[in-house]
């Protein structure tokens, strides 16, 4: 997959984000985030207080009030900026997808009997319409291939330059509007309405237009809103207390509204409140950068909490294409003689299995390709009807294929299938391998054993998942004996053999009844029920329409191992949110020691003992805390967008690391930052 990544702070995205920061000052937009809406109201109030202080009747420095008002506005703008930057990355990806949309004329089949076609606009197609698309033409709408087989260029959607085969009647019958047929032809039945195609949904998702908050995010938003309300009530009651204290003691002065607003903004969880939306959008963007389209934010959230992974064996745990592992000669035939015949029969075989036979023959006997131009061989390609392939060379007919097919072939020539070959075929089949029988004329030479090869490094990946507390389950149609052998070699925790759609669905439900969150991948119609039941369901883009509609994510690369990457992205999103929440709350504790003693120094002189930072003056302390509160948001924007680095370790260690780095760091950084700002303000004689 060839991707073009957008820089974190691309110049165009920066410019658009700055403009959006001001546009988002609309009260209707601000109201979506209760924490920042409270800061927004505080900014308006302090601006009014500044205008009032210009008359000099309030007894409060207009410079101080202006400073507080300006930095509160900056706090709101920086929060808008963080969200706009995250949205900008999504829109940049969506823009590249929009370029692939062109006006397409569809050739609709009006009469199925004689295939009379009429040209219509793709936007006029309806569900159920049948169209024909030939080489060089663009597929007008999402649909299912009902006839034909062709190579399709899907680079407009996936970025992958290699064409893929689409054909009727299998798990690769789904086609996407906007892709292009590059060979042969396809007859397609339309499955979506204009504006509801897969490409349209992709664009909407990466733009974030339909992004819904996840339950975890909603719970955190409620917590932040509750904390904001509590601090608001606490701060509101401080004013009458200070007025009462001044009246009773007859000394000092009551706390001002400006200081109260500053105190509220600094104590409220503004840091995480400002970055919460950006974190969620950035998580969606990271998925789309991995070429995965999430159909809901809930799926992204669930990916971080998954503790059971169901993985197909073929293509995920194994290489997907079986490899030749040994030659088993028939009685009276040498292994080299069998290898030579198998090698000749595979010269024109471009499949992975055919190439693996040539590699094994070269490795064991040093066999290489022969110069065949002068001999003029006749190659016989594999077909589903004959289930054989081979070559006619030097007057000899060499064939390789399924045992039954080769037996029928040699019997037609007067030969037979030797008993030792029949036994070898049965043993290979029982062990889960694939036997290919090789013959020359009427003589059977022996058997080639093809086996599933476990992917390199997959065992280590499963060990990492085990460290994360995730159980891996291999799903396969193999018999239990073969499944157990491959499961042991791959290092998975469990397996489901001879899997049927009902068995997959039952397994997922059993795990969910036990309180587990389940993720799985699938591409076929038979996977659809299980995908619909799974908490995180990743459908392959190359799969059927039923699978894509049942899943809540679609992998454009059709790579089943992408599920592991999706889980990592989900966990990174949760970790980023948790880390910044810890940092924000720790910040509030530190800012308490900066602003509270300064705010009440005139009313309660004894509180001066809590001024641990020894700030130069009450006004400098308050303004320093407000400035730090604004700057820390913008400083954390890159972390919110890129995410906290995730390592597969246990939950206890993750918690310790989180508290040590972001908890202790959140306590120390404000002390250093506020003190530094206080020194600068004192030197500049601003406060």
XYZ file of C-alpha atoms in Angstrom:
687
model
C 0.000 0.000 0.000
C 1.443 3.349 -1.011
C 0.269 6.178 1.154
C 0.892 9.890 1.214
C 1.069 11.009 4.819
C 0.165 14.526 5.848
C 2.639 16.341 8.084
C 1.435 17.056 11.607
C 1.485 20.817 11.054
C 1.090 21.164 7.306
C 1.023 24.820 6.229
C -2.395 24.618 4.604
C -3.893 22.704 7.538
C -2.414 25.283 9.926
C -3.953 28.172 7.990
C -7.360 26.512 7.829
C -7.162 25.620 11.538
C -6.396 29.199 12.559
C -9.410 30.467 10.607
C -11.584 27.695 12.047
C -10.474 28.638 15.579
C -12.288 31.972 15.205
C -15.266 30.491 13.357
C -15.762 28.047 16.247
C -16.333 30.991 18.617
C -19.977 30.663 17.587
C -21.844 29.977 20.898
C -23.697 27.062 19.249
C -20.347 25.383 18.544
C -18.907 26.161 21.974
C -21.957 24.722 23.709
C -20.970 21.234 22.516
C -18.103 21.241 25.044
C -19.421 22.237 28.513
C -15.942 22.787 29.993
C -14.784 25.147 27.254
C -18.204 26.806 27.090
C -17.721 27.817 30.735
C -14.299 29.277 29.834
C -15.922 31.017 26.850
C -18.469 32.684 29.166
C -15.626 33.632 31.528
C -13.805 35.295 28.611
C -16.875 37.363 27.775
C -17.353 38.334 31.440
C -13.735 39.447 31.947
C -13.904 41.449 28.708
C -16.930 43.290 30.115
C -15.077 43.778 33.430
C -12.099 45.225 31.532
C -14.301 47.729 29.725
C -15.791 48.667 33.091
C -12.330 48.999 34.695
C -11.286 51.636 32.136
C -13.369 54.176 34.059
C -11.178 53.616 37.157
C -14.201 53.257 39.434
C -13.662 49.546 40.165
C -10.325 49.980 41.916
C -8.839 47.141 39.833
C -5.965 47.547 37.378
C -7.333 47.609 33.839
C -4.020 46.139 32.603
C -4.422 43.131 34.896
C -8.050 42.589 33.878
C -7.143 42.940 30.191
C -4.334 40.412 30.606
C -6.683 37.879 32.186
C -9.355 38.475 29.515
C -6.882 38.121 26.642
C -5.418 34.858 27.927
C -8.833 33.409 28.570
C -9.727 34.168 24.950
C -6.449 32.531 23.917
C -7.402 29.457 25.960
C -10.669 29.156 24.062
C -8.967 29.767 20.710
C -6.238 27.211 21.433
C -8.895 24.604 22.290
C -10.644 25.391 18.994
C -7.287 25.206 17.230
C -6.554 21.705 18.590
C -9.915 20.417 17.344
C -9.516 22.181 13.988
C -6.044 20.683 13.438
C -7.428 17.178 14.017
C -10.344 17.852 11.681
C -7.938 19.288 9.104
C -6.034 16.008 8.824
C -9.292 14.156 8.199
C -10.379 16.667 5.566
C -7.013 16.412 3.814
C -7.496 12.652 3.464
C -11.092 13.163 2.324
C -9.950 15.642 -0.341
C -7.732 12.993 -1.937
C -10.688 10.606 -2.014
C -12.961 13.227 -3.575
C -10.520 13.576 -6.464
C -11.297 9.982 -7.407
C -14.975 10.787 -7.896
C -15.767 11.537 -11.509
C -18.916 11.839 -13.571
C -19.544 8.334 -14.847
C -21.866 7.172 -17.608
C -23.262 3.718 -16.895
C -24.327 1.210 -19.507
C -27.510 -0.151 -17.989
C -28.866 -3.434 -19.333
C -32.472 -2.713 -20.264
C -33.204 -6.146 -21.713
C -31.481 -9.132 -20.060
C -32.362 -11.556 -22.833
C -30.399 -9.870 -25.627
C -28.403 -7.510 -23.361
C -29.574 -4.332 -24.987
C -27.978 -1.439 -23.076
C -28.835 2.204 -22.596
C -26.477 4.911 -21.369
C -27.534 6.649 -18.157
C -25.770 8.810 -15.588
C -24.398 6.853 -12.616
C -26.407 9.136 -10.325
C -29.646 7.864 -11.912
C -28.985 4.214 -11.049
C -31.251 2.470 -8.543
C -30.771 -0.555 -6.322
C -31.294 -3.685 -8.399
C -30.281 -2.128 -11.734
C -27.896 -4.238 -13.817
C -24.967 -2.660 -15.668
C -22.173 -3.989 -17.838
C -18.641 -2.610 -17.455
C -15.905 -3.411 -19.972
C -12.123 -2.983 -19.947
C -11.092 0.658 -19.532
C -14.452 1.711 -18.058
C -15.200 2.923 -14.532
C -17.563 0.961 -12.299
C -20.499 3.353 -11.777
C -21.779 2.170 -8.368
C -21.208 -0.270 -5.533
C -22.568 -3.707 -6.367
C -22.142 -7.443 -6.745
C -20.705 -9.195 -9.786
C -23.386 -11.540 -11.120
C -21.528 -12.615 -14.252
C -17.983 -12.448 -15.590
C -14.448 -12.259 -14.219
C -12.068 -9.319 -14.648
C -9.045 -7.505 -13.245
C -10.013 -4.313 -11.414
C -7.824 -1.330 -10.555
C -8.802 -0.260 -7.010
C -5.934 2.198 -6.512
C -8.406 5.106 -6.316
C -9.755 3.582 -3.106
C -6.878 1.608 -1.595
C -3.802 3.250 -3.098
C -2.579 -0.215 -4.134
C -1.349 -0.250 -7.737
C -1.628 -4.037 -8.249
C -4.987 -4.989 -9.813
C -7.324 -7.456 -8.099
C -9.595 -10.118 -9.568
C -13.340 -9.746 -9.168
C -15.706 -12.535 -10.194
C -19.219 -13.809 -9.638
C -20.283 -16.434 -7.170
C -17.487 -16.169 -4.608
C -16.215 -14.075 -1.731
C -14.606 -11.639 -4.179
C -17.751 -10.558 -5.955
C -18.103 -7.127 -4.339
C -17.056 -4.083 -6.401
C -16.775 -0.432 -5.429
C -17.986 2.528 -7.461
C -15.113 4.647 -8.786
C -12.775 1.693 -9.429
C -11.828 0.745 -13.004
C -12.021 -2.510 -14.976
C -8.714 -3.082 -16.772
C -9.385 -6.422 -18.488
C -12.352 -8.462 -19.692
C -15.853 -7.436 -18.532
C -18.268 -7.640 -15.592
C -22.040 -7.602 -15.247
C -22.886 -5.922 -11.960
C -26.083 -5.576 -9.942
C -26.251 -2.207 -8.149
C -26.511 -2.453 -4.339
C -26.452 1.195 -3.179
C -28.218 4.459 -3.947
C -26.336 7.532 -5.256
C -24.686 9.403 -2.379
C -24.660 6.285 -0.186
C -21.796 4.445 -1.855
C -18.825 3.087 0.033
C -16.690 5.959 -1.270
C -19.247 8.514 -0.039
C -19.268 6.871 3.390
C -15.472 6.852 3.468
C -15.346 10.572 2.739
C -17.952 11.319 5.402
C -16.108 9.249 7.990
C -12.624 10.669 7.414
C -14.038 14.186 7.473
C -15.526 13.345 10.858
C -18.930 14.580 9.758
C -20.744 11.562 11.173
C -18.424 10.829 14.080
C -20.345 9.901 17.212
C -18.924 10.058 20.714
C -18.161 6.679 22.241
C -19.567 5.554 25.628
C -16.152 5.971 27.263
C -15.806 9.459 25.805
C -19.353 10.382 26.862
C -18.646 9.155 30.406
C -15.483 11.255 30.559
C -17.335 14.284 29.165
C -19.990 13.876 31.887
C -17.270 13.646 34.546
C -15.578 16.804 33.238
C -18.920 18.630 33.100
C -19.661 17.545 36.695
C -16.241 18.741 37.893
C -16.776 22.024 36.069
C -20.157 22.489 37.728
C -18.702 21.683 41.173
C -15.855 24.193 40.740
C -18.350 26.756 39.453
C -20.488 26.364 42.598
C -17.418 26.459 44.837
C -16.034 29.606 43.210
C -19.471 31.275 43.222
C -19.739 30.845 47.005
C -16.293 32.382 47.611
C -17.489 35.890 46.755
C -20.105 36.161 49.581
C -17.645 34.557 52.003
C -14.956 37.134 51.225
C -17.452 40.042 51.448
C -18.690 38.755 54.805
C -15.115 38.346 56.091
C -14.173 41.925 55.133
C -17.308 43.333 56.764
C -16.725 41.407 59.986
C -12.984 42.089 60.297
C -13.094 45.618 58.899
C -9.829 45.068 57.013
C -8.685 43.796 53.622
C -10.834 43.766 50.524
C -13.249 41.349 48.947
C -12.098 39.109 46.095
C -12.844 40.537 42.647
C -14.908 38.922 39.884
C -11.836 38.867 37.628
C -9.883 36.808 40.145
C -12.828 34.468 40.670
C -13.130 33.839 36.932
C -9.379 33.197 36.697
C -9.564 30.853 39.686
C -12.443 28.901 38.123
C -10.712 28.545 34.738
C -7.467 27.371 36.329
C -9.107 24.839 38.649
C -11.589 23.436 36.107
C -10.279 20.535 33.931
C -9.716 22.803 30.946
C -6.658 20.966 29.598
C -8.377 17.642 28.918
C -11.648 19.446 28.127
C -9.889 21.390 25.373
C -8.139 18.329 23.921
C -10.827 15.657 24.313
C -12.420 16.183 20.908
C -9.024 16.384 19.169
C -7.964 13.061 20.732
C -11.094 11.315 19.428
C -10.813 12.743 15.923
C -7.077 11.951 15.805
C -7.842 8.318 16.695
C -10.208 8.083 13.714
C -7.540 9.685 11.519
C -4.876 7.208 12.602
C -7.197 4.385 11.571
C -7.818 5.925 8.159
C -4.047 6.418 7.724
C -3.748 2.676 8.311
C -6.260 2.305 5.455
C -9.101 1.237 7.748
C -12.451 2.997 7.619
C -14.382 2.887 10.901
C -18.130 3.092 10.463
C -18.563 4.337 14.037
C -16.501 5.931 16.784
C -17.832 3.227 19.083
C -15.833 0.630 17.136
C -12.587 2.588 17.607
C -13.247 2.798 21.336
C -14.104 -0.892 21.572
C -10.870 -1.794 19.761
C -8.945 -0.432 22.731
C -10.871 -2.633 25.177
C -10.826 -5.863 23.133
C -9.607 -8.890 25.074
C -10.410 -11.703 22.593
C -9.221 -11.820 18.968
C -10.724 -14.299 16.508
C -8.355 -14.767 13.574
C -8.753 -16.787 10.390
C -5.950 -19.270 9.868
C -5.483 -18.831 6.123
C -3.874 -15.537 5.184
C -3.657 -14.344 8.782
C -1.714 -16.925 10.741
C -0.429 -18.829 7.711
C 0.856 -17.388 4.452
C -2.438 -18.130 2.734
C -0.852 -20.023 -0.133
C 0.303 -23.527 0.641
C 3.954 -24.264 -0.088
C 5.592 -27.419 -1.439
C 7.528 -29.134 1.375
C 8.536 -32.579 0.011
C 8.421 -34.984 -2.914
C 7.128 -38.514 -2.214
C 8.018 -40.801 -5.157
C 6.010 -43.863 -6.167
C 7.570 -47.292 -6.050
C 10.054 -47.675 -8.902
C 10.513 -43.886 -9.297
C 13.368 -41.826 -7.833
C 12.735 -38.613 -5.919
C 14.787 -36.674 -8.485
C 12.751 -38.102 -11.364
C 9.557 -36.971 -9.598
C 11.054 -33.517 -8.888
C 12.050 -33.066 -12.543
C 8.537 -33.915 -13.772
C 6.910 -31.697 -11.135
C 9.277 -28.873 -12.076
C 8.428 -29.162 -15.786
C 4.693 -29.244 -15.020
C 5.084 -26.027 -12.978
C 7.095 -23.954 -15.479
C 4.008 -22.102 -16.681
C 2.266 -22.157 -13.287
C 2.383 -18.600 -11.909
C 0.501 -19.434 -8.722
C 2.303 -19.323 -5.374
C 1.955 -23.110 -5.121
C 3.482 -23.614 -8.572
C 6.401 -21.303 -7.808
C 7.011 -23.103 -4.512
C 7.348 -26.435 -6.372
C 10.012 -24.909 -8.631
C 11.830 -23.485 -5.593
C 11.796 -26.856 -3.778
C 13.094 -28.675 -6.887
C 15.907 -26.162 -7.256
C 16.755 -26.326 -3.542
C 16.894 -30.138 -3.340
C 18.267 -31.080 -6.762
C 19.570 -27.857 -8.305
C 16.968 -28.031 -11.082
C 16.600 -24.910 -13.212
C 14.350 -23.856 -16.073
C 15.134 -25.495 -19.428
C 15.528 -23.753 -22.740
C 12.174 -24.682 -24.294
C 12.014 -22.375 -27.332
C 13.324 -25.033 -29.779
C 11.163 -27.796 -28.358
C 7.914 -25.810 -28.547
C 6.147 -27.213 -25.466
C 2.401 -27.102 -25.130
C 1.418 -25.849 -21.677
C -1.903 -26.912 -20.182
C -3.217 -24.277 -17.763
C -5.100 -25.250 -14.642
C -8.891 -25.235 -14.886
C -11.574 -25.862 -12.295
C -13.113 -28.471 -14.629
C -10.039 -30.693 -15.076
C -8.354 -29.792 -11.744
C -4.989 -30.395 -13.441
C -2.239 -28.461 -15.185
C 0.957 -29.469 -16.916
C 2.899 -29.580 -20.157
C 3.231 -31.760 -23.280
C 6.956 -31.977 -24.007
C 9.121 -34.248 -26.226
C 6.036 -36.350 -26.934
C 5.374 -36.897 -23.225
C 2.277 -35.703 -21.387
C 3.251 -34.490 -17.879
C 0.410 -33.577 -15.523
C 0.006 -32.555 -11.866
C -3.214 -32.054 -9.931
C -5.765 -33.532 -7.552
C -5.427 -37.283 -6.988
C -8.864 -38.114 -8.412
C -8.257 -35.979 -11.523
C -4.821 -37.458 -12.254
C -6.142 -40.997 -11.613
C -8.915 -40.424 -14.171
C -6.343 -39.046 -16.636
C -3.900 -41.987 -16.375
C -6.732 -44.541 -16.478
C -7.837 -43.024 -19.794
C -4.316 -43.816 -21.050
C -4.350 -47.356 -19.656
C -2.521 -46.653 -16.386
C -3.530 -46.806 -12.719
C -2.897 -45.132 -9.334
C -0.380 -47.206 -7.295
C -1.407 -48.227 -3.783
C 1.609 -46.555 -2.125
C 0.668 -43.263 -3.824
C -2.946 -43.658 -2.661
C -1.724 -44.200 0.949
C 0.569 -41.137 0.751
C -2.328 -39.018 -0.536
C -4.550 -40.121 2.361
C -1.860 -39.462 4.990
C -1.156 -35.972 3.657
C -4.863 -35.158 3.582
C -5.352 -36.416 7.165
C -2.509 -34.220 8.411
C -4.162 -31.153 6.880
C -1.843 -30.875 3.875
C -2.734 -30.816 0.181
C -1.496 -33.713 -2.019
C -0.746 -33.098 -5.702
C -0.183 -36.216 -7.801
C 2.275 -36.085 -10.726
C 2.109 -38.309 -13.804
C 4.005 -38.812 -17.049
C 1.908 -40.373 -19.774
C 0.140 -43.367 -18.161
C 2.557 -43.649 -15.211
C 2.027 -42.014 -11.813
C 5.396 -40.762 -10.541
C 4.477 -39.720 -7.004
C 3.043 -37.008 -4.778
C 3.963 -33.417 -3.897
C 3.003 -32.386 -0.355
C 1.747 -28.797 0.063
C 1.449 -27.426 3.598
C 0.340 -24.293 5.370
C 3.368 -22.246 6.412
C 3.014 -20.175 9.580
C 4.031 -16.562 8.988
C 7.385 -15.469 10.323
C 7.154 -13.356 13.475
C 3.467 -14.159 14.066
C 4.293 -16.157 17.218
C 6.040 -13.116 18.695
C 3.036 -10.916 17.839
C 0.737 -13.301 19.690
C 3.098 -13.234 22.679
C 2.789 -9.435 22.712
C -1.001 -9.710 22.622
C -0.855 -12.153 25.540
C 1.141 -9.549 27.495
C -1.632 -7.071 26.764
C -4.163 -9.487 28.273
C -5.682 -10.405 24.889
C -6.619 -13.998 24.121
C -6.063 -15.176 20.533
C -8.332 -17.783 18.929
C -7.600 -19.317 15.517
C -10.604 -20.155 13.330
C -10.174 -22.787 10.641
C -12.125 -25.292 8.589
C -9.370 -27.887 9.132
C -9.898 -31.006 11.194
C -9.052 -30.725 14.934
C -5.757 -32.616 14.585
C -4.400 -30.282 11.894
C -5.782 -27.230 13.678
C -4.066 -28.212 16.932
C -0.699 -28.636 15.191
C -0.861 -25.225 13.491
C -2.180 -23.549 16.682
C 0.775 -24.920 18.649
C 3.262 -23.785 15.999
C 1.736 -20.301 15.763
C 1.401 -19.852 19.527
C -2.309 -18.995 19.663
C -4.179 -19.550 22.926
C -7.093 -21.539 21.500
C -8.633 -22.667 18.219
C -11.983 -23.476 16.639
C -11.705 -26.336 14.120
C -14.181 -27.288 11.391
C -15.707 -23.849 11.881
C -19.197 -23.206 10.516
C -21.046 -19.842 10.546
C -23.152 -21.134 13.452
C -20.079 -22.254 15.401
C -18.383 -18.844 14.976
C -21.510 -17.015 16.117
C -21.921 -19.306 19.120
C -18.277 -18.857 20.134
C -18.540 -15.046 20.039
C -21.746 -15.073 22.094
C -20.174 -17.355 24.695
C -17.241 -14.970 25.150
C -19.551 -11.953 25.326
C -21.723 -13.633 27.967
C -18.552 -13.885 30.049
C -18.058 -10.124 29.813
C -15.372 -10.246 27.095
C -15.084 -7.851 24.153
C -14.510 -9.743 20.894
C -12.868 -8.673 17.646
C -12.785 -10.661 14.408
C -12.099 -10.342 10.701
C -14.063 -11.789 7.796
C -14.662 -11.443 4.085
C -17.333 -13.946 3.100
C -21.099 -14.014 3.285
C -20.754 -16.897 5.747
C -18.795 -14.540 8.054
C -21.573 -11.922 8.116
C -23.521 -13.280 11.158
C -20.367 -13.446 13.285
C -19.207 -10.008 12.112
C -22.561 -8.514 13.056
C -22.249 -10.031 16.557
C -18.588 -9.080 17.226
C -17.790 -5.875 19.119
C -15.073 -4.980 16.605
C -15.819 -6.462 13.189
C -13.274 -5.806 10.432
C -14.571 -6.696 6.973
C -12.165 -7.057 4.066
C -12.718 -4.607 1.211
C -12.218 -7.497 -1.214
C -15.021 -9.434 0.453
C -18.727 -9.603 -0.201
C -21.173 -6.746 0.251
C -22.862 -8.725 3.045
C -19.600 -8.888 5.027
C -18.939 -5.158 4.582
C -22.440 -4.258 5.689
C -22.196 -6.515 8.757
C -18.834 -5.138 9.927
C -18.219 -1.840 11.711
C -14.810 -1.384 10.071
C -13.567 -2.009 6.534
C -9.904 -2.727 5.783
C -9.149 -1.269 2.374
C -5.965 -3.347 2.079
C -7.894 -6.577 2.767
C -5.131 -7.665 5.136
C -6.514 -9.888 7.937
C -3.506 -9.208 10.203
C -4.541 -5.532 10.258
C -6.758 -6.460 13.208
C -3.690 -6.460 15.462
C -2.807 -2.923 14.309
C -6.404 -1.794 14.883
C -6.273 -3.020 18.485
C -3.009 -1.113 19.013
C -4.571 2.089 17.628
C -7.625 1.662 19.881
C -5.447 1.129 22.943
C -3.303 4.121 21.986
C -6.439 6.288 21.838
C -7.531 5.170 25.316
C -4.020 5.629 26.704
C -3.741 9.120 25.243
C -7.042 10.138 26.771
C -6.142 8.600 30.133
C -2.659 10.113 30.193
C -3.846 13.622 29.381
C -6.688 13.322 31.912
C -4.137 12.368 34.592
C -1.916 15.282 33.546
C -4.864 17.709 33.578
C -6.022 16.746 37.082
C -2.442 16.872 38.425
C -2.115 20.315 36.816
C -5.159 21.524 38.720
C -3.593 20.491 42.033
C -0.411 22.419 41.255
C -2.316 25.506 40.039
C -4.273 25.442 43.308
C -1.067 26.306 45.225
C -0.301 29.099 42.777
C -3.580 30.937 42.516
C -5.528 30.275 45.728
C -3.043 31.910 48.187
C -2.664 34.872 45.813
C -6.398 35.253 45.274
C -7.173 35.404 49.006
C -3.996 37.053 50.294
C -5.828 40.371 50.812
C -8.828 38.734 52.508
C -7.051 36.008 54.486
C -3.351 36.986 54.996
C -2.690 33.628 56.725
C -3.053 31.857 53.357
C 0.236 33.460 52.294
C 1.902 30.451 53.968
C 0.580 28.258 51.132
C 2.421 30.313 48.514
C 5.011 27.603 47.928
C 6.295 29.219 44.731
C 6.941 32.592 46.350
C 5.382 34.463 43.448
C 6.104 38.176 43.217
C 2.555 39.505 43.658
C -1.085 38.337 43.763
C -1.842 39.784 40.315
C 1.314 38.210 38.842
C 0.414 34.827 40.386
C -3.082 34.880 38.938
C -2.013 36.070 35.499
C 0.884 33.557 35.413
C -1.499 30.691 36.169
C -3.947 31.839 33.470
C -1.152 32.163 30.877
C 0.246 28.744 31.776
C -3.248 27.255 31.527
C -3.519 28.519 27.942
C 0.007 27.597 26.840
C -0.114 24.042 28.172
C -3.076 23.296 25.893
C -1.211 24.320 22.766
C 1.911 22.469 23.986
C -0.090 19.242 24.268
C -1.739 19.466 20.827
C 1.020 17.380 19.107
C 0.693 14.681 21.785
C -3.110 14.626 21.411
C -2.786 14.231 17.627
C 0.083 11.712 17.491
C -1.021 9.766 20.558
C 0.910 8.416 23.506
C 3.403 5.709 22.512
C 1.883 2.342 23.339
C 3.856 -0.700 24.475
C 2.284 -4.116 25.101
C 2.683 -4.369 28.887
C 0.306 -5.305 31.677
C -2.409 -3.010 33.046
C -0.659 -2.574 36.422
C 2.579 -1.437 34.782
C 0.659 0.869 32.432
C -1.024 2.497 35.442
C 2.311 2.932 37.248
C 3.926 4.464 34.162
C 0.930 6.747 33.631
C 0.977 8.025 37.224
C 4.756 8.420 37.239
C 5.077 10.276 33.936
C 1.808 12.192 33.605
C 0.765 12.333 37.266
C 4.083 13.431 38.770
C 4.905 15.374 35.599
C 1.544 17.128 35.815
C 2.424 18.251 39.348
C 5.960 19.432 38.581
C 5.485 21.175 35.214
C 2.995 23.832 36.477
C 5.297 24.788 39.368
C 8.160 25.342 36.934
C 6.024 26.962 34.218
C 4.067 29.328 36.453
C 7.243 30.409 38.280
C 9.020 31.078 34.961
C 6.073 33.140 33.655
C 5.924 35.051 36.957
C 9.612 35.967 36.648
C 9.083 37.144 33.049
C 6.040 39.232 33.977
C 7.976 40.802 36.862
C 10.933 41.646 34.608
C 8.553 43.127 32.029
C 6.679 44.934 34.845
C 3.347 43.766 33.486
C 1.957 42.515 36.802
